[in-house]
């Protein structure tokens, strides 16, 4: 009886311990709140990504990978189904990349957003919404490495073509021509120095001529100022012209008077001895008499 009691106690302890372990496993793997299902389709390899892998939004863990399969809508693409916390701000501008943890090579899904859209991306278990996947850092490095290798291959091909046998002779000839050109360079530099010295002398002459022209212009300006100032030669010439005009006017009046005197002497010579005499009254003046006109005097 005592052995049976120990066996029952041991069996009960084992069952209780197993139940505690199952409860602990369920508690550790429980779903924290409501989650939404999304699909991520990509034509790039997803090496290192497995089910239960983490899903992070800008570094924050927000879900996990639930399934990895081929995309029935796009043959050749890989379809990654993820479950994400309902509170995660997944919008229509959210995209996914494949990230790797340290040096272990374990991959995870990295979510990010461009910020172009603020509209939430609705999804459901029946019709999961799709999040586009872009090349991650490793994918970009792989693509750039391919391009660099292609460029290196093209460079190597051209270098081999340049160093081919038929081109080596031309290359040696070109090097010899460069040596001859280098040997003839010192005389050319000497001639260039002489030409530069001549140019400096010409520049000095030009500068001297410019100074002389400037001095001449200054003297001309001073002369013009002296000529135009009040009492100067130009002013004196103007005053002399005015006096000459007055003298000419007086001379004209004197000439007219001499002409009138000459006319008077021609009409009445005795006026030289008797004087000009009295002038006869004209029409309208007192004492005016109409002259008598004879028949023969009529026109």
Short mmCIF file of N, CA, C and O in Angstrom, two decimals, residues 31-38 62-63 83-88 123-125:
data_model
loop_
_atom_site.label_atom_id
_atom_site.label_comp_id
_atom_site.label_asym_id
_atom_site.label_seq_id
_atom_site.Cartn_x
_atom_site.Cartn_y
_atom_site.Cartn_z
N UNK A 31 -1.35 35.33 -28.05
CA UNK A 31 -1.50 36.49 -28.92
C UNK A 31 -1.86 37.71 -28.08
O UNK A 31 -2.83 37.70 -27.33
N UNK A 32 -1.05 38.74 -28.20
CA UNK A 32 -1.28 39.95 -27.41
C UNK A 32 -2.21 40.86 -28.18
O UNK A 32 -1.78 41.62 -29.04
N UNK A 33 -3.49 40.80 -27.93
CA UNK A 33 -4.45 41.67 -28.57
C UNK A 33 -4.82 41.21 -29.98
O UNK A 33 -4.40 40.16 -30.47
N UNK A 34 -5.59 42.05 -30.68
CA UNK A 34 -6.06 41.73 -32.02
C UNK A 34 -4.95 41.98 -33.04
O UNK A 34 -4.20 42.95 -32.94
N UNK A 35 -4.89 41.08 -34.03
CA UNK A 35 -3.90 41.23 -35.09
C UNK A 35 -4.57 41.16 -36.45
O UNK A 35 -5.58 40.45 -36.61
N UNK A 36 -3.99 41.91 -37.41
CA UNK A 36 -4.49 41.92 -38.78
C UNK A 36 -3.49 41.19 -39.67
O UNK A 36 -2.28 41.22 -39.44
N UNK A 37 -4.04 40.53 -40.69
CA UNK A 37 -3.22 39.73 -41.60
C UNK A 37 -2.94 40.53 -42.86
O UNK A 37 -3.86 41.11 -43.45
N UNK A 38 -1.68 40.54 -43.28
CA UNK A 38 -1.26 41.19 -44.53
C UNK A 38 -0.39 40.22 -45.32
O UNK A 38 0.22 39.30 -44.75
N UNK A 62 6.17 44.38 -34.11
CA UNK A 62 4.71 44.56 -34.18
C UNK A 62 4.00 43.29 -34.60
O UNK A 62 2.76 43.27 -34.68
N UNK A 63 4.73 42.20 -34.91
CA UNK A 63 4.05 40.98 -35.35
C UNK A 63 5.06 39.91 -35.71
O UNK A 63 6.23 39.96 -35.35
N UNK A 83 1.22 38.57 -39.55
CA UNK A 83 0.18 38.99 -38.62
C UNK A 83 0.73 40.16 -37.82
O UNK A 83 1.75 40.03 -37.14
N UNK A 84 0.05 41.30 -37.91
CA UNK A 84 0.54 42.54 -37.32
C UNK A 84 -0.48 43.08 -36.35
O UNK A 84 -1.71 42.98 -36.57
N UNK A 85 0.00 43.67 -35.26
CA UNK A 85 -0.89 44.27 -34.27
C UNK A 85 -1.80 45.30 -34.93
O UNK A 85 -1.36 46.10 -35.78
N UNK A 86 -3.07 45.28 -34.51
CA UNK A 86 -4.06 46.15 -35.13
C UNK A 86 -3.73 47.63 -34.92
O UNK A 86 -4.14 48.48 -35.72
N UNK A 87 -3.01 47.97 -33.88
CA UNK A 87 -2.68 49.37 -33.62
C UNK A 87 -1.50 49.91 -34.43
O UNK A 87 -1.16 51.08 -34.31
N UNK A 88 -0.88 49.07 -35.22
CA UNK A 88 0.27 49.51 -36.02
C UNK A 88 -0.20 50.44 -37.13
O UNK A 88 -1.15 50.11 -37.86
N UNK A 123 -7.56 45.60 -43.94
CA UNK A 123 -7.24 44.21 -44.26
C UNK A 123 -8.13 43.29 -43.44
O UNK A 123 -8.70 43.70 -42.42
N UNK A 124 -8.25 42.04 -43.89
CA UNK A 124 -9.07 41.05 -43.17
C UNK A 124 -8.48 39.67 -43.42
O UNK A 124 -7.67 39.48 -44.34
N UNK A 125 -8.90 38.70 -42.63
CA UNK A 125 -8.41 37.33 -42.81
C UNK A 125 -8.89 36.75 -44.13
O UNK A 125 -8.17 35.95 -44.77
#
